[in-house]
Short mmCIF file of N, CA and C and ligand atoms in Angstrom, two decimals:
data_model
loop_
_atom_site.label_atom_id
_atom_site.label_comp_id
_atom_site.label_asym_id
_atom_site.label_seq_id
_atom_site.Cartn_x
_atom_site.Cartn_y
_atom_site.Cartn_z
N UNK O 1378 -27.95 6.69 19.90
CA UNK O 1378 -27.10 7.21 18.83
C UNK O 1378 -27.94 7.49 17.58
N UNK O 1379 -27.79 8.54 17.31
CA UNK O 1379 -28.91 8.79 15.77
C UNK O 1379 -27.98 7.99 14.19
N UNK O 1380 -29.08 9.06 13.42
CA UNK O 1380 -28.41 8.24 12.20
C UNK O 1380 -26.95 8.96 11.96
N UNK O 1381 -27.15 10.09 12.55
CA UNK O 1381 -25.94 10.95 11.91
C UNK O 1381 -24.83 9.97 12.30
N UNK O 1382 -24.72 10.60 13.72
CA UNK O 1382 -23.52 9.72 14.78
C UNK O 1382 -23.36 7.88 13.82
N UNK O 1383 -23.96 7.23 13.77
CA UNK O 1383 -24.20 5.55 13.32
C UNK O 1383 -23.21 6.09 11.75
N UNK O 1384 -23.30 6.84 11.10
CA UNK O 1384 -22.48 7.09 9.46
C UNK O 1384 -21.30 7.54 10.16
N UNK O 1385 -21.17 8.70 10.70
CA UNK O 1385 -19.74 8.77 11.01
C UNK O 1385 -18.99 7.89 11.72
N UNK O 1386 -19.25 6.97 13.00
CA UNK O 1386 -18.78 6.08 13.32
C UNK O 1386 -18.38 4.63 12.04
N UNK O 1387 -19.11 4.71 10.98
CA UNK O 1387 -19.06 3.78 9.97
C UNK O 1387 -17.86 3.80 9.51
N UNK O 1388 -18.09 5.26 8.95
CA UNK O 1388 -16.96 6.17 8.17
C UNK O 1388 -15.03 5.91 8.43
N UNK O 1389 -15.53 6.09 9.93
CA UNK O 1389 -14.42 6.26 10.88
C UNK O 1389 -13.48 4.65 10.56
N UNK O 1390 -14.82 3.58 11.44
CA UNK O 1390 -14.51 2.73 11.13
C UNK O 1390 -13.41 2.06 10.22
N UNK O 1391 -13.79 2.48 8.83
CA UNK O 1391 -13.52 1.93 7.82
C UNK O 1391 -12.13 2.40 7.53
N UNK O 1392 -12.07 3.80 7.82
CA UNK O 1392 -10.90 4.02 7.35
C UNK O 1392 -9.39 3.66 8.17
N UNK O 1393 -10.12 3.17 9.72
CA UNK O 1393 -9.04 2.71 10.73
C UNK O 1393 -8.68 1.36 10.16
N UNK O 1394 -9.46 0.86 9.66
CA UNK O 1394 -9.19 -0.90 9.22
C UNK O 1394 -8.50 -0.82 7.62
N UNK O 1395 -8.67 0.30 6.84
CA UNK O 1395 -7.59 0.53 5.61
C UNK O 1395 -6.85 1.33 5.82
N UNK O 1396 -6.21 1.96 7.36
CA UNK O 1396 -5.02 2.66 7.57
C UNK O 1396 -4.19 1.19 8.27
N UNK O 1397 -4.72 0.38 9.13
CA UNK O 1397 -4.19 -0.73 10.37
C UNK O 1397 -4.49 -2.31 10.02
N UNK O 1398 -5.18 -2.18 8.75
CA UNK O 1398 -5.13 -4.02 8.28
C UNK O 1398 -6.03 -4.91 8.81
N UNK O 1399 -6.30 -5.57 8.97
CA UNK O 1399 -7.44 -6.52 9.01
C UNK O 1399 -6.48 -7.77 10.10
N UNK O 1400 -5.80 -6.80 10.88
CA UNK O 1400 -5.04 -8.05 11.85
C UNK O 1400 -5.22 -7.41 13.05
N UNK O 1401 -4.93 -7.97 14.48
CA UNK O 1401 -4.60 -7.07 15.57
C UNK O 1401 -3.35 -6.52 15.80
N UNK O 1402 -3.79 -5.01 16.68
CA UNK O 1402 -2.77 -5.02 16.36
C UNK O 1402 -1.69 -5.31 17.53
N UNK O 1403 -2.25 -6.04 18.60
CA UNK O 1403 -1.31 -6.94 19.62
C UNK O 1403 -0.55 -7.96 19.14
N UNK O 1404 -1.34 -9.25 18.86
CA UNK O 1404 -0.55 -10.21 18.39
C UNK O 1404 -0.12 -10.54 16.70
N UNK O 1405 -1.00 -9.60 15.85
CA UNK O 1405 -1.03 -9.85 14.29
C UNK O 1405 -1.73 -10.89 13.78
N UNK O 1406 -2.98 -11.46 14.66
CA UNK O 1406 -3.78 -12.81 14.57
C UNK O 1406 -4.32 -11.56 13.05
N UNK O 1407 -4.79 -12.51 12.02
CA UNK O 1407 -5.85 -12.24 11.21
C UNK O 1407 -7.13 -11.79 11.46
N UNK O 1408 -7.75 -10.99 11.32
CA UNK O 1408 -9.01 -10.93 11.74
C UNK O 1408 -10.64 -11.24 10.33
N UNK O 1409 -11.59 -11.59 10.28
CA UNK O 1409 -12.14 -11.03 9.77
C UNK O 1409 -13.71 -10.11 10.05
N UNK O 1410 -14.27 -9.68 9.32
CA UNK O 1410 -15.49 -8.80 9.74
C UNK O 1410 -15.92 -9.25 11.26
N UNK O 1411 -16.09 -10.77 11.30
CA UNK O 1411 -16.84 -11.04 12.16
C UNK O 1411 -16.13 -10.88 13.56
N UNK O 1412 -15.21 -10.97 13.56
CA UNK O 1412 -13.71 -11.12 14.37
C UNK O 1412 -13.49 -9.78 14.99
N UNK O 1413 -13.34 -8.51 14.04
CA UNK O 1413 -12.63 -7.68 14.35
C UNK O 1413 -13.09 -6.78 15.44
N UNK O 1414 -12.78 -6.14 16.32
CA UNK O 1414 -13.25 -5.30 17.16
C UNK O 1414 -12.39 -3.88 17.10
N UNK O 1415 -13.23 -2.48 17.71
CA UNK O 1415 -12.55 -1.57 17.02
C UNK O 1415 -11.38 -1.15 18.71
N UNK O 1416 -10.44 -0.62 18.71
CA UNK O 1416 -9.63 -0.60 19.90
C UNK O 1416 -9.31 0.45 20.54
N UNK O 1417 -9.61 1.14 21.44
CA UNK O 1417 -9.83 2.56 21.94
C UNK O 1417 -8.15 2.50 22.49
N UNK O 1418 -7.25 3.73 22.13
CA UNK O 1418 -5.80 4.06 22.61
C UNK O 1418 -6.19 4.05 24.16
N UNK O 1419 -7.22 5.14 24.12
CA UNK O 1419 -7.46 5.93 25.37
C UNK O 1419 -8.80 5.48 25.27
N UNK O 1420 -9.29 4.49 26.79
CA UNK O 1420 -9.93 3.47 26.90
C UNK O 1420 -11.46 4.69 27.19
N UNK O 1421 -12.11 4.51 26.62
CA UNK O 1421 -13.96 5.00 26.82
C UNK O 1421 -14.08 5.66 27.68
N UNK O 1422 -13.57 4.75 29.00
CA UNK O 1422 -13.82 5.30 30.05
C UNK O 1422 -12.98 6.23 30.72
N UNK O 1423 -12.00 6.64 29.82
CA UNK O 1423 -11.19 7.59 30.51
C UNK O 1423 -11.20 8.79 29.04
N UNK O 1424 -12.01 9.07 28.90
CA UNK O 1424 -12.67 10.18 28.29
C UNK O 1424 -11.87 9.81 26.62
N UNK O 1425 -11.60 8.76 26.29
CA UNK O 1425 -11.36 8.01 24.76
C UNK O 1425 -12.35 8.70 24.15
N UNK O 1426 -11.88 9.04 22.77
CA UNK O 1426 -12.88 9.41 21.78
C UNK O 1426 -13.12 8.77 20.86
N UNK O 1427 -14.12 8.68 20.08
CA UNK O 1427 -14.30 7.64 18.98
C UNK O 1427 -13.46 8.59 17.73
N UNK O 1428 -12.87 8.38 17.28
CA UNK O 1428 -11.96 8.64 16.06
C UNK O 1428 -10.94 8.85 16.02
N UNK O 1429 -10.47 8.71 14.34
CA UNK O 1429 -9.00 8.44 14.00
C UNK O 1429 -7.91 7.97 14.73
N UNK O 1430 -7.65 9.58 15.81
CA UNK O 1430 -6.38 8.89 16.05
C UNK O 1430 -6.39 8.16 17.61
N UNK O 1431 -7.79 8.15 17.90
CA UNK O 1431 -7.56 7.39 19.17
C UNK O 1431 -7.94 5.60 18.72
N UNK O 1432 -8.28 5.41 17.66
CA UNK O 1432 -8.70 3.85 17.51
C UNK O 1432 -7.73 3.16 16.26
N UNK O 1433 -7.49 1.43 17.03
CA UNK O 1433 -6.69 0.58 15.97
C UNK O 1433 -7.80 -0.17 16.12
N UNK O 1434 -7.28 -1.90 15.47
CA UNK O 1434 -8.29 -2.79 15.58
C UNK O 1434 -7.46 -3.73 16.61
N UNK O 1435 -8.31 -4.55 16.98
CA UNK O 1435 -7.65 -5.61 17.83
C UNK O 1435 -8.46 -6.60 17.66
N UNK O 1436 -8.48 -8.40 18.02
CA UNK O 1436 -8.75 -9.41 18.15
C UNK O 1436 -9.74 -9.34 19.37
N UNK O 1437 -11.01 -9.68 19.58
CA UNK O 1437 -11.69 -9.41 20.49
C UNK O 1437 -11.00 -10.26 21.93
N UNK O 1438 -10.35 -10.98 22.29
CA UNK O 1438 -9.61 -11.27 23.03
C UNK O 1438 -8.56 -10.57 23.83
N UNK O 1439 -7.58 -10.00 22.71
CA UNK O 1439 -7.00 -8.94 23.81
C UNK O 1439 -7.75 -7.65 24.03
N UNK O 1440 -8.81 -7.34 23.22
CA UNK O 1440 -9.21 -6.14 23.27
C UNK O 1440 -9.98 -7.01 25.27
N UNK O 1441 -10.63 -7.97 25.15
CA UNK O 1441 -11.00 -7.96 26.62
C UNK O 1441 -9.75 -7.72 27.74
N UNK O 1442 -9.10 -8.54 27.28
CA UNK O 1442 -7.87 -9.15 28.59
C UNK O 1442 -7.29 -7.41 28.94
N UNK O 1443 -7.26 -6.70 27.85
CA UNK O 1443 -6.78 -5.20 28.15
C UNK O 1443 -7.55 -4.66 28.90
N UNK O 1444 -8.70 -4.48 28.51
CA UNK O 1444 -9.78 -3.55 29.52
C UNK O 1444 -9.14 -2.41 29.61
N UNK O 1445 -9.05 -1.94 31.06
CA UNK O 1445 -8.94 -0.19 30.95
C UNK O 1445 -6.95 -0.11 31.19
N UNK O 1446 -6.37 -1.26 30.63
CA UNK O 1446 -5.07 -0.84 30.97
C UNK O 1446 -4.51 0.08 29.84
N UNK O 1447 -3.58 0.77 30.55
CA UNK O 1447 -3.03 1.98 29.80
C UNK O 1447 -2.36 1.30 28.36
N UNK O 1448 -2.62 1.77 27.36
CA UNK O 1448 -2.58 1.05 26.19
C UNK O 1448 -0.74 1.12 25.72
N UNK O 1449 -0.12 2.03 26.22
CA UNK O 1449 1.27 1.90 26.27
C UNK O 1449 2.12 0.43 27.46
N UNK O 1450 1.29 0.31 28.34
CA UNK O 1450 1.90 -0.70 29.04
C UNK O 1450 1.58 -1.80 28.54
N UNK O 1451 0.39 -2.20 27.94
CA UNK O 1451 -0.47 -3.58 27.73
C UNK O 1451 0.44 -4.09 26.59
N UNK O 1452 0.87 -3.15 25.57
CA UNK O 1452 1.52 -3.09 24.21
C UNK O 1452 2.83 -3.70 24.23
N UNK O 1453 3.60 -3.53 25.91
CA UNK O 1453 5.10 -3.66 25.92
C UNK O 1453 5.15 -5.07 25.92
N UNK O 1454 4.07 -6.55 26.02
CA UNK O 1454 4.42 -7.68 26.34
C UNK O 1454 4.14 -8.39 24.76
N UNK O 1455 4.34 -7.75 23.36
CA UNK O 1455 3.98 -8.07 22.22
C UNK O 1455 5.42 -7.86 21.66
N UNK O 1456 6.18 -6.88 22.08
CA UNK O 1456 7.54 -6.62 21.61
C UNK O 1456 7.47 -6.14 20.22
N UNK O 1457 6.75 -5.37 19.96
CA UNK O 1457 6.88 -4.06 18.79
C UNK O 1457 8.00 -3.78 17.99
N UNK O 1458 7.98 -3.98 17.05
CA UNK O 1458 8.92 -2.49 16.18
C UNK O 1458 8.87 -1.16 16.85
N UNK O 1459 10.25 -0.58 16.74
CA UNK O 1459 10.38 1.03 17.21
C UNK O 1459 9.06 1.64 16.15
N UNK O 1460 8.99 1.14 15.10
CA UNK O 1460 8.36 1.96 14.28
C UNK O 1460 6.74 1.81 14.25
N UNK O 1461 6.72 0.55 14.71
CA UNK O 1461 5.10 0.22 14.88
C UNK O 1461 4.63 1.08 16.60
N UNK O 1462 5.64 1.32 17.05
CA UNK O 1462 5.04 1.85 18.71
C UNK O 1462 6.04 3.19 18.10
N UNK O 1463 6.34 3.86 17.07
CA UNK O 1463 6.22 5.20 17.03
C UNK O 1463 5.05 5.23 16.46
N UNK O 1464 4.45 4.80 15.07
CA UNK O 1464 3.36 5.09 14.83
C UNK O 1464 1.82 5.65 15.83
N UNK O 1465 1.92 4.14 16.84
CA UNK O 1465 1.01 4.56 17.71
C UNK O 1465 1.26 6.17 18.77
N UNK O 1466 2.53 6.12 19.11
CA UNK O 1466 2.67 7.61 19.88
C UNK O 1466 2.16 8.81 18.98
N UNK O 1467 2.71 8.77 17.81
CA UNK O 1467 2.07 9.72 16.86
C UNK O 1467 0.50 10.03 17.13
N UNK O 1468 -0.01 8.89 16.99
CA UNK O 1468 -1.75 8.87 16.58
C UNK O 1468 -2.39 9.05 18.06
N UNK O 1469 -1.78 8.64 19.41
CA UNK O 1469 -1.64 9.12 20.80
C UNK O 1469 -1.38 11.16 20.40
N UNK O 1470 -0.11 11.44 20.21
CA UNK O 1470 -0.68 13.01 20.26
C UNK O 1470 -1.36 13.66 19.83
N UNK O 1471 -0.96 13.24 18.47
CA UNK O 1471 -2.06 13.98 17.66
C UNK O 1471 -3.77 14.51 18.37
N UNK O 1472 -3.87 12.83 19.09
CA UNK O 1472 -5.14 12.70 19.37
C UNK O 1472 -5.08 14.16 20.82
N UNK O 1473 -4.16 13.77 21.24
CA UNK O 1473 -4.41 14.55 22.66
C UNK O 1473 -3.70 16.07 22.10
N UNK O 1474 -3.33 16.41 20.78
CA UNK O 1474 -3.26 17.85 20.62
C UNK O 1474 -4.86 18.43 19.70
N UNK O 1475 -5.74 17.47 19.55
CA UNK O 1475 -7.23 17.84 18.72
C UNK O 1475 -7.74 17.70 20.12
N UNK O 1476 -7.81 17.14 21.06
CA UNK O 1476 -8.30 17.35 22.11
C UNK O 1476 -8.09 18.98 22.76
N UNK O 1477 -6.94 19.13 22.89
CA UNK O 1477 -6.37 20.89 23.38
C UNK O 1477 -7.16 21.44 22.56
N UNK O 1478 -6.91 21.50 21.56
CA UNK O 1478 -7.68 22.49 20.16
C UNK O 1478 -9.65 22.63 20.35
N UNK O 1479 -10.14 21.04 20.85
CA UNK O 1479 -11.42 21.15 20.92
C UNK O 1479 -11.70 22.06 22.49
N UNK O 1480 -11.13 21.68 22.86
CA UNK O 1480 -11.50 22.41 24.51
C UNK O 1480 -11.20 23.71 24.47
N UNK O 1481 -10.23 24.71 23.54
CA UNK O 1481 -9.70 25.63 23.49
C UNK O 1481 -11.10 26.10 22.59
N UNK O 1482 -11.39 25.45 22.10
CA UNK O 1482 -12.79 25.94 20.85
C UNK O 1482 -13.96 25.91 22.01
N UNK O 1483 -14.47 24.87 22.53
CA UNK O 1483 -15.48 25.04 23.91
C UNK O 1483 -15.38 25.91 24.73
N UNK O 1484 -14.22 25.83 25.45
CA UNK O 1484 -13.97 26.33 26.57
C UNK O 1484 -13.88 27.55 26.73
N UNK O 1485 -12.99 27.87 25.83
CA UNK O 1485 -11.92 28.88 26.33
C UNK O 1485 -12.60 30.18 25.31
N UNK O 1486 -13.39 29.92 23.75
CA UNK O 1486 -13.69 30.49 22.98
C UNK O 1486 -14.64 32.12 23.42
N UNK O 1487 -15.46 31.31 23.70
CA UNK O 1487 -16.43 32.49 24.31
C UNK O 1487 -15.66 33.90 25.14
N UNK O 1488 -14.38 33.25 26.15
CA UNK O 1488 -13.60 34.82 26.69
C UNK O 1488 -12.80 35.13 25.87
N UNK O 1489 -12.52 34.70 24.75
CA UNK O 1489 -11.38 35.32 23.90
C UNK O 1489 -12.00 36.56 23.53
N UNK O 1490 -10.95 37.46 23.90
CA UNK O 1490 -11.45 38.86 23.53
C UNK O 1490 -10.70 39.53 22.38
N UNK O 1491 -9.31 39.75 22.49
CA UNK O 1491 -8.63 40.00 20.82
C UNK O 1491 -7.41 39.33 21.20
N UNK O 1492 -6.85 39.06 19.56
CA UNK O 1492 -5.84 38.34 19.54
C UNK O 1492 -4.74 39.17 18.19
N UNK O 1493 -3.67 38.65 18.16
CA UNK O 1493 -2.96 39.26 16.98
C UNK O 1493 -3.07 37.80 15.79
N UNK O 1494 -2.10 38.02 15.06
CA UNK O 1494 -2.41 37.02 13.82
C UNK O 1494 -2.04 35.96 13.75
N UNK O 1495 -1.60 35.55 15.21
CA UNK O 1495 -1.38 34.04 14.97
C UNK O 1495 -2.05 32.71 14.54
N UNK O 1496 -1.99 32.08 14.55
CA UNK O 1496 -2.85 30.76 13.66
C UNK O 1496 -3.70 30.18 15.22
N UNK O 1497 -3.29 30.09 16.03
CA UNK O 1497 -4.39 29.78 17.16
C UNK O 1497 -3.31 30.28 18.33
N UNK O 1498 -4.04 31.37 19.11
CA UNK O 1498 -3.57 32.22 19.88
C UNK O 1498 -3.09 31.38 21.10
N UNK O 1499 -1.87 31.88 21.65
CA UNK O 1499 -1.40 30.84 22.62
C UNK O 1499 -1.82 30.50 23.72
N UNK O 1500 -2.64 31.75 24.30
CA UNK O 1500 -3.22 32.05 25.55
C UNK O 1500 -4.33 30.86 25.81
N UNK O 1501 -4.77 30.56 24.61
CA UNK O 1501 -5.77 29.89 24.27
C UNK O 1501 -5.76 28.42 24.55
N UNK O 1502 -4.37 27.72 23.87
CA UNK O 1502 -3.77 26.43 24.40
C UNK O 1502 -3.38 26.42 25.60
N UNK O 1503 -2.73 27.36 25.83
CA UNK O 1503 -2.58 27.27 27.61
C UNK O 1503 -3.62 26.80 28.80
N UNK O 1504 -4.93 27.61 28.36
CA UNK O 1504 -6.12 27.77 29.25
C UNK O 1504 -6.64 26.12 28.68
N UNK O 1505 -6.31 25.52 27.63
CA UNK O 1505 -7.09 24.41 27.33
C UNK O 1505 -6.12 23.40 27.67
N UNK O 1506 -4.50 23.79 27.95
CA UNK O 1506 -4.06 22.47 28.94
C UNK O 1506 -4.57 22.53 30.29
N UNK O 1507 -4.89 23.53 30.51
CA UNK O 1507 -5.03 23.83 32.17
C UNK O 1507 -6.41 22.79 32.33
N UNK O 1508 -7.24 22.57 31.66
CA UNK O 1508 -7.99 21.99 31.63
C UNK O 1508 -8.43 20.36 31.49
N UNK O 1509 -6.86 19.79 30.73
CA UNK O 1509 -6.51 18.62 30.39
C UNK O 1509 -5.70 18.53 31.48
N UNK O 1510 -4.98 19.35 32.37
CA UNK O 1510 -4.18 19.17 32.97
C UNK O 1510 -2.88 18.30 32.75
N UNK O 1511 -2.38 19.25 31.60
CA UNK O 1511 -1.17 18.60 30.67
C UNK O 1511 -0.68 20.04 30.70
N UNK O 1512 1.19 19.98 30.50
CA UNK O 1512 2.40 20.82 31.14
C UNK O 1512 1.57 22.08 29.94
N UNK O 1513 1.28 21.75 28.19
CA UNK O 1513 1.56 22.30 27.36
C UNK O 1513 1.39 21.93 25.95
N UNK O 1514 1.37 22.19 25.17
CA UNK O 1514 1.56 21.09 23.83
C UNK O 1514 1.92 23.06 23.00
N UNK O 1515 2.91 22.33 21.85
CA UNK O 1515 3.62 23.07 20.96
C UNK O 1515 2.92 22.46 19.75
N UNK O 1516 2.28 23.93 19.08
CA UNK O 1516 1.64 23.93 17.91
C UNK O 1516 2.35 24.45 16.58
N UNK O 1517 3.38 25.02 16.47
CA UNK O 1517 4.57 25.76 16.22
C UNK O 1517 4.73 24.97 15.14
N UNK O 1518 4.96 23.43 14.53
CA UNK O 1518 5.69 22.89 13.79
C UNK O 1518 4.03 22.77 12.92
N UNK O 1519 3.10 22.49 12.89
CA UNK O 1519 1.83 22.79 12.11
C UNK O 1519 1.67 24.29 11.65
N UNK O 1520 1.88 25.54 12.34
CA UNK O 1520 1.60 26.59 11.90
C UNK O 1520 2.67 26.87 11.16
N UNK O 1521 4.03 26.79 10.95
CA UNK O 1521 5.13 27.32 10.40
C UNK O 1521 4.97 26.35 9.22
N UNK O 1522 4.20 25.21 9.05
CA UNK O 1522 4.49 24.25 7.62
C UNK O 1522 3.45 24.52 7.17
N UNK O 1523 2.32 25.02 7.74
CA UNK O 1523 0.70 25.91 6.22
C UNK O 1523 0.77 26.49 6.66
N UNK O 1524 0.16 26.76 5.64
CA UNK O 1524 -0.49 28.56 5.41
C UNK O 1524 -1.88 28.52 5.93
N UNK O 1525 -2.24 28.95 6.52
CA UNK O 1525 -3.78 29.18 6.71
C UNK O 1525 -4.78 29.84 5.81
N UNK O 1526 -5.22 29.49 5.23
CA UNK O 1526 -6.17 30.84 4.01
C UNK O 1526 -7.15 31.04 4.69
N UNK O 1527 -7.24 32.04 5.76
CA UNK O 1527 -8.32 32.72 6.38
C UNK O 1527 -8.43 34.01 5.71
N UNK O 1528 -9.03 34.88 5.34
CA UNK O 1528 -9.37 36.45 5.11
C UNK O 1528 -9.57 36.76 6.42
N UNK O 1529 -8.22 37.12 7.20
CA UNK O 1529 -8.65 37.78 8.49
C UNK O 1529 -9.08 39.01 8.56
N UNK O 1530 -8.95 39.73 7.64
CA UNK O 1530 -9.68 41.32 7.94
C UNK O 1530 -11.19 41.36 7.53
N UNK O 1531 -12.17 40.33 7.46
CA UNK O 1531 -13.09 40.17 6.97
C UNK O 1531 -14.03 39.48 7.96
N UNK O 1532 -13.00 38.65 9.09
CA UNK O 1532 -13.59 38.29 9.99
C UNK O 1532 -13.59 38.69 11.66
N UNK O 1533 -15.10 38.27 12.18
CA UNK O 1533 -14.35 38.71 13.80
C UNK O 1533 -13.26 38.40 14.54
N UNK O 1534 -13.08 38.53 15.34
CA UNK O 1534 -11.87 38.11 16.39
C UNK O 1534 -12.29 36.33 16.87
N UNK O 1535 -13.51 36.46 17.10
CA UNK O 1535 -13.72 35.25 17.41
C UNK O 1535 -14.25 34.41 16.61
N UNK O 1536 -14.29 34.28 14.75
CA UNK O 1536 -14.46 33.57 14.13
C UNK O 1536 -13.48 33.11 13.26
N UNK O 1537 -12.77 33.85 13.49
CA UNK O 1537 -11.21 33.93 12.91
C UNK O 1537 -10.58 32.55 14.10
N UNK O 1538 -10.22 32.78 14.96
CA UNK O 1538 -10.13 31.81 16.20
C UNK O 1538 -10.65 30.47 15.66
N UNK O 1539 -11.94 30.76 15.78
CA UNK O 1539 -13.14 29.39 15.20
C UNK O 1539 -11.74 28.00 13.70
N UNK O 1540 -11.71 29.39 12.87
CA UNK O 1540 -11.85 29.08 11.84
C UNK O 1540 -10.21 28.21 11.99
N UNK O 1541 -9.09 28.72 12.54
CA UNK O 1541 -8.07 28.44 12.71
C UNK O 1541 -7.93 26.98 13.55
N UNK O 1542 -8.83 27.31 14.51
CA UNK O 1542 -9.03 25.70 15.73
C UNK O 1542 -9.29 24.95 14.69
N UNK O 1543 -9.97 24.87 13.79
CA UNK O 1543 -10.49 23.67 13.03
C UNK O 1543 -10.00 23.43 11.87
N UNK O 1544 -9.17 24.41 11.37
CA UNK O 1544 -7.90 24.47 10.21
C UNK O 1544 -6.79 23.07 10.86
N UNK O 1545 -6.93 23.83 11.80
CA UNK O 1545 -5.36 22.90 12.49
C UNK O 1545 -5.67 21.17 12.71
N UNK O 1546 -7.23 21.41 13.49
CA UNK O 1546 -7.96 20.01 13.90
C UNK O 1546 -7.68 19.23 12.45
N UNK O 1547 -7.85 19.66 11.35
CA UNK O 1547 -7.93 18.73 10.02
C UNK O 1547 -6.60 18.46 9.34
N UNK O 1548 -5.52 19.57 9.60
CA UNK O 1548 -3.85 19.14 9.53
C UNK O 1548 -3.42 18.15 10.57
N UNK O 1549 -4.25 18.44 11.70
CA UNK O 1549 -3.41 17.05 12.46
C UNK O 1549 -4.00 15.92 12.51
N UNK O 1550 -5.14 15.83 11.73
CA UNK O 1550 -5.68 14.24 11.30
C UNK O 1550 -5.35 14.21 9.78
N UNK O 1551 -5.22 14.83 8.90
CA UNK O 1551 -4.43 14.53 7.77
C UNK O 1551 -2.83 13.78 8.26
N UNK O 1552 -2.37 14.17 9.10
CA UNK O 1552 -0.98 13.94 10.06
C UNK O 1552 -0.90 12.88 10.68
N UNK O 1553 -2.29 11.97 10.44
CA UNK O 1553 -2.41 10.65 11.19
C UNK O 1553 -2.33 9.77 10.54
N UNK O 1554 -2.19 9.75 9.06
CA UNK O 1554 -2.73 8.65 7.68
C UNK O 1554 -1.40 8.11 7.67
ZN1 ZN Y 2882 -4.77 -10.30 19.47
#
């Protein structure tokens, strides 16, 4: 891991533990520095990403006893607030609609050939569920609430695209706080 990667993981860090508290968030044990461990939604090994909305903190204890279980089932034997296990579904899509958006930017970018003026062309999410092998995801309620300030007649077809994938990527982690 270089230095870059080592600051942003810091970064990340920090701001998961002043969005989620300094407790776990299974049982609500206290944690401190030495204690705390960081908690993957979507476990490492099943292609988890390090940020925002895929990490809480947890107690290094359940973070073991969990291991690679699906973080919605492991969660149901703590008995949650509706509102503490909506929160997490939130920070669950979000995560898996910046996922569509990044693969649609990898993947799919390079054949985009023209598009009209939508904020990220649909054809585009489609080809990048096909890839997640997910039904779909609806981007509709982000594009109809901003505005995008792109100068599209100034840009290509495919930087315009660029510029929109990563417009949206930063509304739906603003959407995670
Ligand atoms: Zn715990």
């Amino acid at each position: 891991m270089g230095a870059q990667e080592r600051k942003r993981q810091k970064k990340i860090k920090e701001y998961v533990i002043n969005r989620d508290g300094m407790i776990c968030c299974y049982c609500d044990k206290p944690l401190t520095p030495e204690t705390i461990t960081m908690e993957h939604i979507v476990p490492d090994s099943r292609r988890g990403t390090f940020n925002t909305t895929n990490l809480t903190v947890s107690c290094s204890e359940h973070n073991n006893k969990r291991g690679n279980k699906p973080f919605f089932d492991y969660c149901k034997q703590f008995h949650w607030s509706d509102d503490k296990l909506e929160k997490y579904k939130r920070l669950y899509f979000n995560n898996l609609k910046i996922k569509v958006l990044n693969i649609a930017k990898e993947e799919c970018l390079p054949k985009a050939v023209n598009g009209d003026e939508q904020a990220v062309p649909s054809d585009l999410i489609q080809r990048a569920c096909k890839v997640l092998k997910i039904k779909g995801m609806d981007f509709g309620p982000y594009e109809n609430m901003y505005q995008f300030e792109i100068k599209f007649a100034e840009l290509s077809d495919r930087k315009r695209i660029e510029l929109c994938v990563e417009q949206l990527i930063r509304i739906i982690e603003a959407d995670s706080e």
